[in-house]
mmCIF file of C-alpha atoms in Angstrom:
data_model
loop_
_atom_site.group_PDB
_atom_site.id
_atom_site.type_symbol
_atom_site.label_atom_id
_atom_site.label_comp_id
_atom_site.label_asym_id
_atom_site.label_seq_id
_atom_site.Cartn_x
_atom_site.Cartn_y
_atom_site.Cartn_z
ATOM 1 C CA UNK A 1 -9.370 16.394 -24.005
ATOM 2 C CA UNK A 2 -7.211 17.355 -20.657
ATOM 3 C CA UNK A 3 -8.416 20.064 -18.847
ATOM 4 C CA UNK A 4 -5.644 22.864 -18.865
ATOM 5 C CA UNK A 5 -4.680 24.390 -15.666
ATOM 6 C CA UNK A 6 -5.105 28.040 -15.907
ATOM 7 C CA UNK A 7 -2.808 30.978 -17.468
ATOM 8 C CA UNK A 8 -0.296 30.838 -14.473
ATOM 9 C CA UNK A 9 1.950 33.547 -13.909
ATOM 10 C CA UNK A 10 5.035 30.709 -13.624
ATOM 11 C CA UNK A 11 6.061 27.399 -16.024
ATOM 12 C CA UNK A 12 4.545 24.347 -13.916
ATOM 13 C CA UNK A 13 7.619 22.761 -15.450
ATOM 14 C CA UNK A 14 11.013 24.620 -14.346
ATOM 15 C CA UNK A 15 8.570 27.457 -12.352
ATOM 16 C CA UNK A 16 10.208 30.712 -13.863
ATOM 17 C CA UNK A 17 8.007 33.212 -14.927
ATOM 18 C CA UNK A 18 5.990 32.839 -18.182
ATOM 19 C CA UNK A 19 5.361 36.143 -20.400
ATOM 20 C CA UNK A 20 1.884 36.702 -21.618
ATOM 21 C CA UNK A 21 3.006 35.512 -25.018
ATOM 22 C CA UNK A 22 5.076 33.099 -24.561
ATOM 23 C CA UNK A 23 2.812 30.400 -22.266
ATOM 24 C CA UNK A 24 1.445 27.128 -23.691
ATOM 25 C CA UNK A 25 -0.564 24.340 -22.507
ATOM 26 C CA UNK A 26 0.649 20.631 -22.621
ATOM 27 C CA UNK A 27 -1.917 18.873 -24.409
ATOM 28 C CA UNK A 28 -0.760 15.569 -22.895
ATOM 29 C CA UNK A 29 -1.100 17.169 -19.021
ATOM 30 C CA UNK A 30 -2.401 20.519 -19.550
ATOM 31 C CA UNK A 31 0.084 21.990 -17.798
ATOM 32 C CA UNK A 32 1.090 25.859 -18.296
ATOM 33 C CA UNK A 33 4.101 25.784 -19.302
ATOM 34 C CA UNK A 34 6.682 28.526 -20.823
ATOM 35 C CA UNK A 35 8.617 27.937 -24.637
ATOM 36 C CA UNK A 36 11.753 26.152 -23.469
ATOM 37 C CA UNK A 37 9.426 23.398 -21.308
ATOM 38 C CA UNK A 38 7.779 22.522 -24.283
ATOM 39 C CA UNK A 39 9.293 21.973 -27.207
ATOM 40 C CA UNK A 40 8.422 18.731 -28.308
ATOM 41 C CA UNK A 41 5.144 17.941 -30.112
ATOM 42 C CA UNK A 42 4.125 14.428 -29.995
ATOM 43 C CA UNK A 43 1.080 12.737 -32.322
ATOM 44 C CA UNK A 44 -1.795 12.579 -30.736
ATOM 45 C CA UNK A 45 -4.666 9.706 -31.763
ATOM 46 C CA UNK A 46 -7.325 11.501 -33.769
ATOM 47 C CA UNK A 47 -5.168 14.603 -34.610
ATOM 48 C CA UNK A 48 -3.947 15.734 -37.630
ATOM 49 C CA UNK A 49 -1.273 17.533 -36.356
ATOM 50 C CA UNK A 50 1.682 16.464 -33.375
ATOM 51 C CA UNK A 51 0.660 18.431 -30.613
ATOM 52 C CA UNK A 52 2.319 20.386 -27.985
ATOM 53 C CA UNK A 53 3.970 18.311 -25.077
ATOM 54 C CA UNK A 54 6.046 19.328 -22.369
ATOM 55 C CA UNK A 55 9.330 18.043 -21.407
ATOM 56 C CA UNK A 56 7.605 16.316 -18.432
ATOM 57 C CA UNK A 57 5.247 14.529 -20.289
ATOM 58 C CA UNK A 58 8.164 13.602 -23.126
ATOM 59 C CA UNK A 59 10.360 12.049 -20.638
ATOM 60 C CA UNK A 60 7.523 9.839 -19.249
ATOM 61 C CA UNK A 61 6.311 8.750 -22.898
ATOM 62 C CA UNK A 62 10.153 7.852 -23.499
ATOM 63 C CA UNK A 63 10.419 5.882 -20.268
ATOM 64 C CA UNK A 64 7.038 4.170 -21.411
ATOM 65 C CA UNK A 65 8.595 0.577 -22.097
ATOM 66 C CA UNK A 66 10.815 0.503 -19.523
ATOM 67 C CA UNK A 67 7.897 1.137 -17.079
ATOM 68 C CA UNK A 68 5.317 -0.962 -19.193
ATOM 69 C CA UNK A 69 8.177 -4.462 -18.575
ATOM 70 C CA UNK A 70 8.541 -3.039 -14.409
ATOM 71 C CA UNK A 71 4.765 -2.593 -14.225
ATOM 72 C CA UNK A 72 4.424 -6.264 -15.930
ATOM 73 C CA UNK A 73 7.180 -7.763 -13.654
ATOM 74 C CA UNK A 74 5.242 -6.949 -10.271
ATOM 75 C CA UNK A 75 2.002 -7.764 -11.606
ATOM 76 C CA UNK A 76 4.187 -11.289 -12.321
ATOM 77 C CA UNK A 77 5.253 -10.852 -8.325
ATOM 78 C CA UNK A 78 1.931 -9.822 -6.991
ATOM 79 C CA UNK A 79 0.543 -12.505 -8.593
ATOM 80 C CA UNK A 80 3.117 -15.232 -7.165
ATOM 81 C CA UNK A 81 2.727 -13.758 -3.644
ATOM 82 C CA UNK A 82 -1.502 -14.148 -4.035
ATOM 83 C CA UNK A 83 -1.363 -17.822 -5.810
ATOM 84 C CA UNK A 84 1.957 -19.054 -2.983
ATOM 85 C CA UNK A 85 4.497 -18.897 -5.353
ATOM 86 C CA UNK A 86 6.517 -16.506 -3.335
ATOM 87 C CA UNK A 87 8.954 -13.752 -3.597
ATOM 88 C CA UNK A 88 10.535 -15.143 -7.398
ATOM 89 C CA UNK A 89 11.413 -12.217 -9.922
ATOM 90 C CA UNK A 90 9.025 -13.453 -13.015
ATOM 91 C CA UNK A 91 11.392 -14.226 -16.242
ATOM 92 C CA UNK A 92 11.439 -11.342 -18.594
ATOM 93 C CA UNK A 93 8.731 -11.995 -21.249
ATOM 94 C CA UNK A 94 6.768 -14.526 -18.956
ATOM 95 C CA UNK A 95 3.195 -15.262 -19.091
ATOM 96 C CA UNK A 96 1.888 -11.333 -19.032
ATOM 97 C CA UNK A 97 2.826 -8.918 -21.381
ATOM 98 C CA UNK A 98 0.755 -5.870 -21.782
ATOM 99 C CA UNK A 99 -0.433 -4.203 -25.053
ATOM 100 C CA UNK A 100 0.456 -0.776 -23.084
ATOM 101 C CA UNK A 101 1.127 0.812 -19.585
ATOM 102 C CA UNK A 102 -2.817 0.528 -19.010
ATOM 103 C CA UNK A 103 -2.789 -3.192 -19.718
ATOM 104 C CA UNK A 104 0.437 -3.919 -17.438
ATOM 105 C CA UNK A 105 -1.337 -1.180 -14.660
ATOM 106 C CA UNK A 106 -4.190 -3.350 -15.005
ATOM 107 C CA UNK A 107 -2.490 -6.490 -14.706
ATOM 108 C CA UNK A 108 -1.456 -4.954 -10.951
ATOM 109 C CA UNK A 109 -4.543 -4.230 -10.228
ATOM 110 C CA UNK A 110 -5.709 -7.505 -10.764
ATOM 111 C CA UNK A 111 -2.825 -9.091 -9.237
ATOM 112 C CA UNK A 112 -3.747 -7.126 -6.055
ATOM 113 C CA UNK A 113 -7.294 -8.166 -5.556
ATOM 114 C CA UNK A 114 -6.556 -11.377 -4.116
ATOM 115 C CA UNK A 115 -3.898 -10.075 -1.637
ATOM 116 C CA UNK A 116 -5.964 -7.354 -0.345
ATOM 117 C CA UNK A 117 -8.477 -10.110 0.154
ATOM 118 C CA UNK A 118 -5.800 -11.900 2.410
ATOM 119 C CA UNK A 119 -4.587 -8.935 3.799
ATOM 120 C CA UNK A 120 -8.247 -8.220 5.159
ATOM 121 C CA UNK A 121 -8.812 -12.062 6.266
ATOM 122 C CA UNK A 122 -5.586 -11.814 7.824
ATOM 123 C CA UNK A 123 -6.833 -8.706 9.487
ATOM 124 C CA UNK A 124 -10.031 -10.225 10.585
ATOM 125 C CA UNK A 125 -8.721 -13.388 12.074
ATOM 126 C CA UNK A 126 -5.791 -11.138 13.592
ATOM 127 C CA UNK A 127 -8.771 -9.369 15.554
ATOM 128 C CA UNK A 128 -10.161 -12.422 16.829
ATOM 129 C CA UNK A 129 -6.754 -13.708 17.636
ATOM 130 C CA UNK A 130 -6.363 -10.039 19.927
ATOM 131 C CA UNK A 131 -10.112 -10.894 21.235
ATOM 132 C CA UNK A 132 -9.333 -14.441 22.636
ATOM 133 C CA UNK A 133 -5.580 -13.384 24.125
ATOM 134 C CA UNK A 134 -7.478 -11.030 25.950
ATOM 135 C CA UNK A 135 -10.120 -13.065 26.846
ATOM 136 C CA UNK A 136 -7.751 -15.503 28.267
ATOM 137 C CA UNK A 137 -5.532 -13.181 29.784
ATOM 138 C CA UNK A 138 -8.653 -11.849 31.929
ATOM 139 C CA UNK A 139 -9.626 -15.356 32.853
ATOM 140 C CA UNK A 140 -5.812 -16.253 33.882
ATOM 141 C CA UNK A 141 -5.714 -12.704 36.055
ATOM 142 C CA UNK A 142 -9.168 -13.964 37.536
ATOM 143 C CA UNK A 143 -7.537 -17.625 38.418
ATOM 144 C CA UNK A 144 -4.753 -16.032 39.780
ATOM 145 C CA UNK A 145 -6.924 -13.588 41.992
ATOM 146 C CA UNK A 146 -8.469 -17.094 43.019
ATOM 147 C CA UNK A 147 -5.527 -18.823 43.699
ATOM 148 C CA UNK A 148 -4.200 -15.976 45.860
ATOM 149 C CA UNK A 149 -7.577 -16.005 48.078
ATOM 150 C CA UNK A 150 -7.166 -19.915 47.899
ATOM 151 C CA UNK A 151 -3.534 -19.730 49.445
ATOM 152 C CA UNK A 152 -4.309 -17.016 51.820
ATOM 153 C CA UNK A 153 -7.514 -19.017 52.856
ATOM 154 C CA UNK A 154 -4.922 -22.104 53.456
ATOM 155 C CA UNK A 155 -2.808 -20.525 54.981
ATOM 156 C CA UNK A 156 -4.812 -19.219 57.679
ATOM 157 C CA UNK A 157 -6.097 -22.952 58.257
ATOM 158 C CA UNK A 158 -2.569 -24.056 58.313
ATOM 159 C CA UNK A 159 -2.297 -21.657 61.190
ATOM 160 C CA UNK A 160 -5.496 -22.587 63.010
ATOM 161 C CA UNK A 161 -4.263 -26.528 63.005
ATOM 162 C CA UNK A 162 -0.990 -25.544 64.560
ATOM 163 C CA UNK A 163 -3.081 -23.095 67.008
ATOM 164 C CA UNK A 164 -5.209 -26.418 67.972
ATOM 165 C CA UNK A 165 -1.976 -29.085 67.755
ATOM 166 C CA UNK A 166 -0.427 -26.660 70.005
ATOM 167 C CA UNK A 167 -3.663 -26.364 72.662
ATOM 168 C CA UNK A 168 -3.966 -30.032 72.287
ATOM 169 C CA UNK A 169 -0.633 -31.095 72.977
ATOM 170 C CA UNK A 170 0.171 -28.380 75.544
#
């Protein structure tokens, strides 16, 4: 059983205002809806009776296959992109075909398990990646610190030879 949203004063559907008479509850969604939003009944498993639906909830059970075949299509992509296989549109009717939008949705899911696996390993050895360049680029400032007290120390001893070469010679 849905829970039903509440008697709102306006359709959840098309939003214009519902009379006291004339609101219903989707029992798909349990949306409030008004008369004109819900005029389908579909058959609901264990009912004797089709039940209410509104036009929301129609349209989505009509586009059902269409997004059961999309749904198994990226699980066929997710899964080529977490086994190598690359970027390849799967050939319709290929190796996973769902009894049902929860069986293709769970076909996703599993197809995303191993990437988000990647993704974090990729994350992980991106951070360590980050920790050594900046490791290194510390170390190279500190050589070059060095170097520049190294030159300025030659320098001045460059100077101090010509000083004496100079004193000798003169």
């Amino acid at each position: 059983h849905v829970p039903y949203e509440g008697d709102l004063p306006n359709c959840s559907v098309c939003s214009k205002t519902i009379g006291k008479m004339r609101r219903h509850h989707c029992r798909f969604c349990g949306r409030c809806v008004c008369a004109p939003c819900s005029q389908s009944s579909i058959q609901l498993p264990g009912q004797s009776r089709p039940q209410r639906a509104c036009s929301l909830c129609v349209q989505g059970a009509q586009s059902a296959p269409l997004v059961q075949i999309r749904l198994e299509r990226l699980a066929g992509r997710l899964a080529g992109l977490s086994t190598g296989g690359g970027f390849e549109e799967p050939a319709p009717g290929g190796d996973q075909q769902a009894r049902g939008l929860a069986e293709a949705t769970e076909f996703c899911e599993s197809a995303m398990r191993p990437l988000e696996d990647s993704y974090r390993e990729a994350m992980r050895r991106m951070a360590m990646l980050e920790a050594g360049l900046t490791e290194e680029a510390q170390c190279r400032r500190a050589a070059e610190a060095e170097a520049g007290v190294a030159k300025e120390g030659l320098c001045r001893l460059g100077e101090r030879l010509r000083e004496l070469r100079g004193r000798a010679g003169g």
